[in-house]
Every structure is written in C-alpha cells, then in structure tokens.
Coordinates of C-alpha atoms in Angstrom, one line a residue:
Chain A
M62 CA 23.1 -27.9 82.4
G63 CA 19.3 -27.9 82.7
V64 CA 16.9 -25.9 80.7
K65 CA 16.4 -22.4 82.3
T66 CA 12.9 -21.4 83.2
V67 CA 11.6 -17.9 82.7
L68 CA 8.7 -16.5 84.6
L69 CA 6.4 -14.5 82.4
V70 CA 3.6 -12.3 83.9
E71 CA 1.6 -10.7 80.9
D72 CA -2.1 -10.2 80.8
D73 CA -2.6 -9.7 77.2
E74 CA -3.3 -12.8 75.2
L75 CA -1.5 -12.0 72.0
I76 CA 1.6 -10.4 73.5
G77 CA 1.8 -13.3 76.1
K78 CA 1.8 -15.8 73.2
L79 CA 4.4 -13.9 71.4
L80 CA 6.6 -13.7 74.3
V81 CA 6.2 -17.4 75.0
F82 CA 7.0 -18.1 71.4
I83 CA 10.2 -15.8 71.6
L84 CA 11.3 -17.2 74.9
Q85 CA 10.9 -20.8 73.7
R86 CA 12.7 -20.1 70.4
D87 CA 15.5 -18.6 72.7
G88 CA 15.7 -22.0 74.5
Y89 CA 13.9 -21.2 77.6
Q90 CA 11.2 -23.0 79.5
V91 CA 8.3 -20.6 80.0
E92 CA 5.9 -20.3 83.0
W93 CA 3.2 -17.8 81.7
L94 CA 0.9 -16.2 84.3
K95 CA -2.0 -13.8 83.2
D96 CA -2.7 -11.9 86.4
G97 CA -1.0 -10.4 89.5
Q98 CA -2.7 -12.8 91.9
Q99 CA -1.5 -15.8 90.3
A100 CA 1.9 -14.3 90.0
Q101 CA 1.8 -13.3 93.7
E102 CA 1.0 -16.9 94.7
L103 CA 3.7 -18.2 92.7
V104 CA 6.2 -15.9 94.1
L105 CA 5.1 -16.8 97.7
S106 CA 5.6 -20.5 96.9
G107 CA 9.4 -20.0 96.8
R108 CA 9.9 -21.5 93.4
D109 CA 13.2 -20.4 91.7
F110 CA 13.5 -19.0 88.2
S111 CA 16.3 -17.9 86.1
A112 CA 14.6 -14.6 85.2
V113 CA 11.3 -12.8 85.3
V114 CA 9.6 -10.9 82.5
L115 CA 7.1 -8.5 84.1
D116 CA 4.3 -6.4 82.7
L117 CA 3.3 -3.4 85.1
M118 CA -0.3 -3.0 84.4
L119 CA -1.8 -6.3 85.5
P120 CA -5.1 -7.3 86.9
F121 CA -5.4 -7.7 90.8
F122 CA -1.8 -6.7 91.7
D123 CA 0.4 -4.5 89.7
G124 CA 3.8 -5.2 88.3
L125 CA 5.6 -2.8 90.8
F126 CA 3.8 -4.7 93.8
L127 CA 5.2 -8.0 92.4
L128 CA 8.5 -6.5 91.9
E129 CA 8.8 -5.5 95.4
L130 CA 7.4 -9.0 96.6
I131 CA 10.1 -10.6 94.5
R132 CA 12.9 -8.6 96.1
N133 CA 11.5 -9.5 99.6
Q134 CA 11.4 -13.3 98.9
A135 CA 14.6 -15.2 99.8
A136 CA 14.3 -17.7 96.9
M137 CA 13.9 -14.9 94.3
A138 CA 15.6 -11.9 95.7
S139 CA 18.4 -12.1 93.2
V140 CA 16.5 -13.2 90.2
P141 CA 16.9 -10.7 87.3
V142 CA 13.6 -9.0 86.5
L143 CA 13.0 -7.4 83.1
I144 CA 10.1 -5.1 83.0
L145 CA 8.2 -5.0 79.7
T146 CA 5.6 -2.4 79.5
S147 CA 3.8 0.3 77.4
K148 CA 4.5 2.8 80.2
M149 CA 7.1 4.9 79.0
G150 CA 7.3 8.0 81.3
E151 CA 10.6 8.9 82.9
E152 CA 9.2 8.5 86.4
D153 CA 7.8 4.9 85.7
I154 CA 11.1 3.8 84.5
A155 CA 13.0 5.4 87.4
L156 CA 10.7 4.0 89.9
A157 CA 10.8 0.5 88.5
L158 CA 14.4 0.6 88.5
K159 CA 14.6 2.0 92.1
K160 CA 12.4 -0.8 93.3
G161 CA 14.8 -3.3 92.0
A162 CA 14.2 -4.0 88.4
D163 CA 17.4 -5.1 86.4
D164 CA 16.2 -3.8 83.0
Y165 CA 13.2 -2.0 81.5
L166 CA 12.0 -2.4 77.8
V167 CA 9.1 -0.3 76.4
K168 CA 6.3 -1.8 74.1
P169 CA 6.3 -1.9 71.2
F170 CA 9.4 -3.6 71.3
Q171 CA 12.1 -5.4 69.1
P172 CA 12.1 -9.0 69.7
P173 CA 15.9 -9.4 69.2
E174 CA 16.4 -6.6 71.9
L175 CA 14.4 -8.5 74.4
S176 CA 16.2 -11.7 73.6
A177 CA 19.7 -10.0 74.0
R178 CA 18.8 -8.2 77.1
L179 CA 17.3 -11.2 78.8
R180 CA 20.4 -13.4 77.7
R181 CA 22.8 -10.7 79.2
L182 CA 20.7 -10.7 82.4
I183 CA 20.8 -14.4 82.9
G184 CA 24.4 -14.7 81.8
K185 CA 25.3 -12.0 84.5
Q186 CA 23.5 -14.0 87.2
G187 CA 25.7 -17.1 86.2
Chain B
M117 CA -77.6 -10.0 67.7
S118 CA -75.6 -10.6 70.8
D119 CA -74.4 -14.0 69.6
T120 CA -73.1 -12.6 66.3
H121 CA -71.3 -9.8 68.5
S122 CA -69.6 -12.6 70.6
D123 CA -68.6 -14.7 67.7
V124 CA -66.9 -11.7 66.1
I125 CA -65.0 -11.1 69.4
V126 CA -64.0 -14.8 69.6
Q127 CA -62.7 -14.6 66.2
L128 CA -60.7 -11.5 66.8
V129 CA -59.0 -13.1 70.0
W130 CA -58.3 -16.2 68.0
Y131 CA -56.7 -14.3 65.1
S132 CA -54.7 -12.1 67.5
S133 CA -53.4 -15.1 69.3
A134 CA -52.3 -16.9 66.1
V135 CA -50.4 -13.7 65.1
L136 CA -48.9 -13.3 68.4
L137 CA -47.8 -17.0 68.5
L138 CA -46.5 -16.8 64.9
M139 CA -44.4 -13.5 65.8
T140 CA -43.1 -15.3 68.9
L141 CA -42.0 -18.2 66.9
M142 CA -40.5 -16.0 64.4
L143 CA -38.5 -14.1 67.1
L144 CA -37.3 -17.3 68.7
L145 CA -36.0 -18.6 65.3
L146 CA -34.3 -15.2 64.5
T147 CA -32.7 -15.5 68.1
L148 CA -31.5 -19.1 67.4
F149 CA -30.1 -17.9 64.0
M150 CA -28.3 -15.0 65.5
H151 CA -26.9 -17.3 68.2
Y152 CA -25.7 -19.8 65.5
E153 CA -24.2 -17.0 63.5
R154 CA -22.4 -15.7 66.4
R155 CA -21.1 -19.0 67.3
Q156 CA -20.0 -19.8 63.8
R157 CA -18.2 -16.4 63.6
E158 CA -16.4 -17.1 66.9
K159 CA -15.5 -20.5 65.6
S160 CA -14.1 -19.0 62.5
R161 CA -12.2 -16.3 64.4
Q162 CA -10.7 -19.0 66.7
Q163 CA -9.7 -21.3 63.8
A164 CA -8.2 -18.3 61.9
T165 CA -6.2 -17.3 65.1
E166 CA -4.9 -20.7 65.8
Q167 CA -3.9 -21.2 62.1
W168 CA -2.5 -17.8 61.5
T169 CA -0.6 -16.8 64.9
P170 CA 2.2 -19.2 64.4
I171 CA 2.6 -18.0 60.8
L172 CA 2.7 -14.3 61.9
F173 CA 5.3 -15.1 64.7
S174 CA 7.5 -17.1 62.4
W175 CA 7.4 -14.4 59.9
I176 CA 8.6 -11.9 62.3
Y177 CA 12.1 -13.7 62.5
S178 CA 12.4 -15.5 59.2
P179 CA 10.0 -14.6 56.3
E180 CA 12.3 -16.7 54.0
Q181 CA 11.2 -19.8 55.6
T182 CA 7.6 -19.0 55.2
T183 CA 7.6 -18.2 51.5
G184 CA 5.6 -21.2 50.6
P185 CA 1.9 -20.8 49.8
L186 CA 0.2 -19.1 52.7
P187 CA -3.3 -20.8 53.8
Q188 CA -6.2 -19.8 51.8
L189 CA -8.4 -17.2 53.4
N190 CA -12.2 -16.3 52.9
A191 CA -13.4 -12.8 53.4
E192 CA -14.4 -13.4 57.0
G193 CA -11.1 -15.1 57.8
F194 CA -9.3 -12.3 56.0
G195 CA -10.7 -10.0 58.3
F196 CA -9.6 -11.9 61.4
V197 CA -6.3 -12.2 60.0
V198 CA -6.0 -8.4 59.5
Q199 CA -7.0 -7.8 63.1
L200 CA -4.3 -10.2 64.3
W201 CA -1.7 -8.7 62.1
L202 CA -2.6 -5.1 63.3
Q203 CA -2.4 -6.1 66.8
L204 CA 1.1 -7.6 66.4
E205 CA 2.1 -4.7 64.4
Q206 CA 1.5 -2.5 67.4
T207 CA 3.3 -4.8 69.6
V208 CA 6.6 -5.0 67.9
R209 CA 8.9 -2.5 66.1
G210 CA 12.0 -2.4 64.1
S211 CA 12.8 -5.3 61.7
A212 CA 9.8 -7.4 63.3
S213 CA 7.5 -4.6 62.1
T214 CA 9.2 -4.4 58.7
R215 CA 8.8 -8.0 58.0
L216 CA 5.1 -8.0 59.2
A217 CA 4.7 -5.2 56.6
E218 CA 6.1 -7.4 53.9
L219 CA 3.7 -10.1 55.1
A220 CA 0.9 -7.4 54.4
Q221 CA 2.2 -7.2 50.8
R222 CA 2.0 -11.0 50.3
L223 CA -1.5 -10.9 51.6
D224 CA -2.5 -8.3 49.0
L225 CA -3.6 -6.1 52.0
I226 CA -3.5 -2.7 50.5
P227 CA -6.2 -2.9 47.8
V228 CA -8.6 -4.5 50.3
M229 CA -7.9 -1.9 52.9
K230 CA -8.6 0.9 50.3
Q231 CA -11.9 -0.6 49.7
W232 CA -12.5 -0.9 53.5
L233 CA -11.7 2.8 53.7
H234 CA -14.5 3.8 51.5
G235 CA -17.0 1.2 52.8
Y236 CA -19.9 1.8 55.4
S237 CA -18.4 -0.3 58.3
T238 CA -16.9 1.9 60.8
D239 CA -14.7 -0.8 62.3
K240 CA -13.3 -1.8 58.8
K241 CA -12.7 1.9 58.0
L242 CA -10.7 2.3 61.3
T243 CA -8.8 -0.8 60.6
A244 CA -8.1 0.5 57.1
I245 CA -6.8 3.7 58.2
M246 CA -4.5 2.1 60.9
A247 CA -3.2 -0.6 58.3
L248 CA -2.4 1.9 55.6
G249 CA -0.5 3.9 57.9
I250 CA 1.5 1.1 59.3
V251 CA 2.5 -0.1 55.9
Q252 CA 3.3 3.3 54.9
E253 CA 1.2 3.2 51.7
K254 CA 2.1 6.4 49.9
S255 CA -0.8 6.2 47.4
A256 CA -3.2 6.2 50.4
F257 CA -2.2 9.6 51.6
A258 CA -4.7 11.8 49.8
E259 CA -7.5 9.2 50.6
L260 CA -6.5 9.5 54.3
L261 CA -6.4 13.3 54.2
P262 CA -10.0 14.0 54.8
H263 CA -10.4 11.5 57.8
V264 CA -8.0 13.8 59.7
L265 CA -10.7 16.4 59.5
D266 CA -13.4 13.7 60.7
K267 CA -15.4 15.3 63.7
R268 CA -15.2 11.8 65.4
T269 CA -12.0 12.1 67.6
I270 CA -10.9 8.5 67.4
F271 CA -11.0 8.5 63.5
S272 CA -9.1 11.9 63.3
L273 CA -6.3 10.9 65.6
V274 CA -5.8 7.6 63.9
A275 CA -5.8 9.1 60.7
A276 CA -3.2 11.7 62.0
R277 CA -0.9 8.9 63.0
A278 CA -1.3 7.2 59.5
L279 CA -0.5 10.4 57.7
L280 CA 2.7 10.9 59.8
S281 CA 3.7 7.4 59.2
I282 CA 3.4 7.6 55.6
D283 CA 4.9 11.1 55.0
A284 CA 5.8 13.1 58.1
K285 CA 6.8 16.2 56.1
L286 CA 3.6 16.4 54.3
G287 CA 1.3 15.2 57.1
L288 CA 2.5 17.4 60.0
P289 CA 1.2 20.8 58.7
V290 CA -2.2 19.1 58.2
I291 CA -2.3 17.9 61.8
L292 CA -0.9 21.2 63.1
S293 CA -3.8 22.8 61.3
Q294 CA -6.2 21.0 63.5
I295 CA -4.5 22.0 66.7
Y296 CA -7.5 24.3 67.7
R297 CA -9.5 21.1 68.2
D298 CA -10.4 20.7 72.0
D299 CA -11.1 16.9 71.4
W300 CA -7.3 16.6 70.6
S301 CA -5.6 16.7 74.0
V302 CA -2.2 18.4 73.6
S303 CA -0.5 15.5 75.3
R304 CA -2.2 13.1 72.7
V305 CA -0.8 15.4 69.9
A306 CA 2.5 15.4 71.6
G307 CA 2.4 11.5 71.6
L308 CA 2.0 11.5 67.8
L309 CA 4.9 13.9 67.3
V310 CA 7.3 12.5 69.7
R311 CA 9.3 10.2 67.4
L312 CA 9.4 12.8 64.4
P313 CA 12.9 14.2 63.6
H314 CA 13.4 17.2 66.0
D315 CA 14.2 19.9 63.4
L316 CA 11.1 19.0 61.3
M317 CA 8.9 19.2 64.4
V318 CA 10.3 22.4 65.5
R319 CA 10.3 24.1 62.1
S320 CA 6.7 23.0 61.4
V321 CA 5.3 24.0 64.8
T322 CA 7.2 27.5 64.7
E323 CA 5.8 28.2 61.0
C324 CA 2.2 27.2 62.2
A325 CA 2.4 29.5 65.3
E326 CA 3.1 32.5 62.8
K327 CA -0.4 32.3 61.6
A328 CA -2.0 31.2 65.0
T329 CA -4.8 32.5 66.7
A330 CA -4.4 33.2 70.5
K331 CA -6.1 29.8 71.3
E332 CA -4.0 28.1 68.7
L333 CA -0.7 29.7 70.2
R334 CA -1.6 28.6 73.5
R335 CA -1.9 24.9 72.4
L336 CA 1.4 25.2 70.4
I337 CA 3.2 26.6 73.4
K338 CA 1.9 23.7 75.5
L339 CA 2.7 21.1 72.8
M340 CA 6.3 22.5 72.2
H341 CA 6.8 22.7 75.9
I342 CA 6.1 18.9 76.2
L343 CA 8.2 18.1 73.2
S344 CA 11.2 20.5 73.6
P345 CA 10.8 23.3 76.4
I346 CA 13.6 25.4 75.1
D347 CA 12.1 25.6 71.7
S348 CA 8.9 26.8 73.1
Q349 CA 10.7 30.0 74.2
P350 CA 10.3 32.1 70.7
L351 CA 6.6 31.2 70.8
I352 CA 6.2 32.5 74.3
Q353 CA 8.0 35.8 73.1
Q354 CA 5.5 35.9 70.3
A355 CA 2.6 35.4 72.8
L356 CA 3.8 38.2 74.8
T357 CA 4.2 40.6 72.1
Q358 CA 1.3 39.7 69.7
Y359 CA -1.3 38.9 72.4
P360 CA -0.8 41.1 75.6
D361 CA -4.3 41.0 76.5
E362 CA -5.1 37.1 76.2
M363 CA -5.1 36.0 79.9
E364 CA -5.2 32.2 79.4
L365 CA -2.4 32.4 76.5
L366 CA -0.2 34.6 78.9
T367 CA -0.6 32.3 81.9
T368 CA 0.3 29.4 79.7
A369 CA 3.2 31.4 78.5
F370 CA 4.5 32.3 81.8
A371 CA 4.1 28.8 83.1
S372 CA 6.1 27.5 80.1
A373 CA 9.0 30.0 80.3
V374 CA 12.4 28.2 81.1
S375 CA 14.9 30.6 79.5
P376 CA 16.1 33.6 81.4
D377 CA 16.3 35.5 78.2
L378 CA 12.7 36.1 78.4
L379 CA 12.8 37.9 81.8
P380 CA 12.9 41.5 80.3
L381 CA 9.7 40.7 78.4
L382 CA 8.0 39.0 81.5
R383 CA 8.9 41.8 83.7
Q384 CA 6.9 44.2 81.7
Q385 CA 3.8 42.5 82.8
V386 CA 4.0 43.4 86.4
E387 CA 1.2 45.9 85.8
H388 CA -0.9 43.5 83.7
P389 CA -4.7 44.3 84.7
Q390 CA -5.5 40.6 85.0
W391 CA -4.2 39.1 88.6
E392 CA -4.0 35.6 87.2
V393 CA -1.1 36.9 84.9
R394 CA 0.7 38.7 87.6
V395 CA 0.6 35.5 89.7
Q396 CA 2.2 33.7 86.9
L397 CA 4.9 36.5 86.8
A398 CA 5.8 35.9 90.4
K399 CA 6.0 32.3 90.0
A400 CA 8.3 32.6 86.8
L401 CA 10.6 34.9 88.7
A402 CA 11.0 32.3 91.3
R403 CA 12.3 29.9 88.6
L404 CA 14.1 32.3 86.5
G405 CA 14.9 35.3 88.4
D406 CA 18.0 36.7 90.2
S407 CA 18.7 39.2 92.9
S408 CA 17.9 42.0 90.8
D409 CA 14.3 41.1 90.8
A410 CA 14.0 41.7 94.5
P411 CA 12.7 45.4 94.0
L412 CA 10.0 44.0 91.5
L413 CA 8.8 41.4 93.9
L414 CA 8.9 43.7 96.9
N415 CA 6.5 45.9 94.9
M416 CA 4.2 42.8 94.1
L417 CA 3.9 42.3 97.9
S418 CA 1.6 45.3 97.8
D419 CA -0.5 44.0 95.1
P420 CA -4.4 44.4 95.6
N421 CA -4.9 40.5 95.1
W422 CA -3.9 38.2 97.8
W423 CA -2.6 35.4 95.6
V424 CA -0.1 37.8 93.7
R425 CA 1.1 39.0 97.2
Y426 CA 1.6 35.4 98.4
R427 CA 3.2 34.1 95.3
A428 CA 5.5 37.2 95.3
A429 CA 6.6 36.5 98.9
Q430 CA 7.5 32.9 98.0
S431 CA 9.4 34.0 95.2
L432 CA 11.3 36.7 97.1
I433 CA 12.4 34.2 99.7
S434 CA 13.5 31.7 97.0
L435 CA 15.6 34.2 95.1
P436 CA 19.4 33.3 94.9
G437 CA 21.4 35.1 97.7
V438 CA 18.5 35.9 99.9
D439 CA 19.3 35.0 103.5
E440 CA 17.7 35.8 107.0
A441 CA 19.5 39.1 107.4
Q442 CA 18.3 40.2 103.9
L443 CA 14.6 39.3 104.9
Q444 CA 15.1 41.2 108.1
L445 CA 16.2 44.3 106.5
W446 CA 13.2 44.1 103.9
Q447 CA 10.7 43.7 107.0
Q448 CA 12.1 46.8 108.5
Q449 CA 11.8 48.7 105.2
L450 CA 8.3 47.7 104.2
T451 CA 5.7 50.3 105.1
D452 CA 2.7 48.5 103.7
P453 CA 1.0 46.5 106.5
F454 CA -0.3 43.9 103.9
A455 CA 3.0 43.5 102.3
L456 CA 4.7 42.9 105.7
A457 CA 1.9 40.4 106.7
I458 CA 2.4 38.3 103.7
L459 CA 6.1 38.1 104.0
L460 CA 5.8 37.1 107.7
Q461 CA 3.3 34.5 106.9
V462 CA 5.2 32.9 104.0
K463 CA 8.5 33.0 106.3
E464 CA 6.6 31.4 108.9
E465 CA 5.2 28.5 106.6
Q466 CA 8.7 27.9 105.2
Q467 CA 10.1 27.7 108.7
R468 CA 7.5 25.3 109.7
Q469 CA 8.1 23.1 106.5
H470 CA 11.8 23.1 107.3
Q471 CA 11.2 22.1 110.9
G472 CA 8.9 19.2 109.7
R473 CA 11.7 18.0 107.3
T474 CA 14.5 17.9 110.1

C-alpha cells in the first residue's frame, strides 16, 4: 500500500512547518500550500489526496470557500477535511461542519490529538 | 577691497562644500553600515531558526531523545530562539506545551526573562511577560503585577494573561480591579477568563461586583453574560436595586436578563423616567414574559415615546398564547389612537414578514 498524501493549507510559516513535521512523523506525504489561490488551483486540477488539513483564514480565498470547492469536485468530494483554525466561535464551527468539514480542531492544538483525529478520518475513508 | 571680499566668499563656499561632502560621505557610510547590520541580523535569525526549529519540534514529542548538549547560543541567537519558542508555545497546548516549558528550563530562560522584564527594550519586556506567564514562574508574580496597571493596553493585557497563568486565584482579583478600563474590551477580558475554573470565576466576579461603581457593574454584567449568562442574574438584581437611575447600567441589565425570576424587579421599571430603559423592559418581556404581562404591555402602547410603543406592540404579539382573536379583542378595547395605530402597524409588519417567508 502506497504512502498516503495529505494536502495541508496553512499560511503561517512556523505552524505550517510544525504540521509538516507532525504529518511526516505520522508517515504521510505532505503537500503544503500557503494560500487560498494555490489551493484552489490544486483542487481544480483534480488531484487526489487521502485527507485535507485546512486553515480557515487564508490569503486570497478563505478556508470555507475552499471547503465548498472541495465538496463540489468529483475527485475530492469524499476526501476527509479537517479544519485547523484559531476561530473558536460556535457559529464558525457549526458553519464549517455544515459546509462539509469532517472534523474541527482549534489552535492552540495538541499534536497527538491532531494525529489521532486524522488517522481516524483516513481510516474511515478506507 | 572687492578682491578680498570675493576671496572670502570663495573660501566660504569651498569650506561649506567640503563639509557637505564629508557629511554626505558619513551618511552614506552609516547607511551602508546599517544595511550590513540588518543583513547580518537577518542571517543570524535564519541560522538560529534553521538550527533550532527541528530541535523545538522534536522536543514536543520526546525530550528524552534531545537531552544531549543543546547548541551554543550567543545573546542575539538566544533572542531569536526565545521568539521561536514563544510562537510555538502559543501554537500548541497540553503535553507539547509542558515539554516546551521544560526546554525553557534547560535554556535557563527565567533569569534572562527577569532581566528583560526590567530592561529598557519594549520588545524584550513584552517577550519576558509572555514567557514568564507561559512557564508559570511563581517567583515572577510580584514583578509582573505592576505591568497589569500599565497604561499601554497591550502590556496590561499580556501581563493579565501571565498573572492568570501563574496563579489564577491571586491574579483574578487584580484583573477584575481593572474592569473600569475602557481600553480593555469586555470580550477580551472574557477571553482571558474563559478557561478558568467556573466556580472561581463566578465567585471572584460576584465579590468584585459588591463594591463596584455603576460603570464597573455594567461591565461586570456584560462579562458574566458572555461567560455564564445565568450567573449574571444576581448582578442584574443588584444593578436594579442599587443603581435605579443609571440608564446605561439598566439597559445593559435588561438586555442581559435571562431568568424569569427577575421579572418582578424588571416590571417595576415600567414608569422609569428614561425611555431607553422602558424600551429594554418591553424587549425583555418578549423574551421572559408570559400572558400575565399583557396588561402591562397594553399600557406601554400608550407610552409618550414611539420606540417604547413599537417594542411593546412587538412584545405583546409575541407573548405566549396570544392569537388573532385575542389581538382583535385588544384592538376593540384600545381607546388611545396612538396605541391602536402602533399595534396595527406591528401586526401588519409581522403579516408581511410571514407572507414573505411563505
């Protein structure tokens, strides 16, 4: 079975590096994009990923827009999406889940919790 | 005579030009030096970041594998690593944060941060306040205390967070004593208090409210309403009995009322001289009232202020158990033309809204 690839969309340099470190440590290959525009192009290209870790506040296009885009793309419609953001309002969480996010984690986060949640999401997908 | 005069002028021009040229050269050299300094500093920052980022990341998971000697750091590099450490501490929590705090101990961070706290650099001072809070350094509590009183908002809020992190029980009364500060938004204070034990938070806010001025009490009600609406009800009761003439406080109190137990006290304000308070009463009755409030609201339809009449009509229509037949009956009984007009207007607005939805 091949190495699973996770798409990471995170604009903060240090958090991005930390997430790459965590995900690679967990055995995933990581494609890290730092803004909404790059992510939009990649999503539209039709590439397949095992999961997406998505920030909500991003340059150019925000995470919710990307989430909708992912859900409307045949190739990615069923890919699990985990939102990792500092937005902790009830409404933000409810909206992201309503738009199709599979899980939601608030920063500051616990790295082992992120690993466990992602593993569960990818496992569910089969 | 004229030749001598010209010579003096030429000499003056020559000397002035020489001075100007020298100054220009000095400025150029200074600019080059500053540019070089900046590049060197950026290079050091990059080197420190590249060298220390993997160390910090590994430390989050397994400090035991990183117990060997840590790379040597000069004063400048130390500053960069502290910034990196701080950023990371604000990104993670739980065991990862605890392990990073252990790394701070290994780096002998605390004595340096205490020096920075008393230094002249604003950046270093801020960093020190944040770092001492994160590592929960108990011996720094007293030194951090004066910073909560700092007139600069950012300093005071960062110090408040640090105090709560070190000792919430001791720090909370200090922070609440600053609740009068307009530069501290209530939502920011709520953000500081949101993770504290609920009982401690409620007890401290309630104690602080006992001696509060009207302005402080208004902000405490808002604060408690964000953190735990039901626990703001005793404060509302206090506001209504202790400060019956403070309009801003009363409007906040009415807007924050969520318990029907407050209704007897709220209803007493129906004759309040300020219309803003009467409007809030009408709105509160819509949320909390029952059919027994109908006579009160029918009276309010004749209020001299249009907004009071309008909100009273809205509340009347939304009371539980009020149907079309009941409204018709009231319409027939109303003798005040203003009261009748506002009731009909609100009824029509609601019908239009209802039609718009269906």
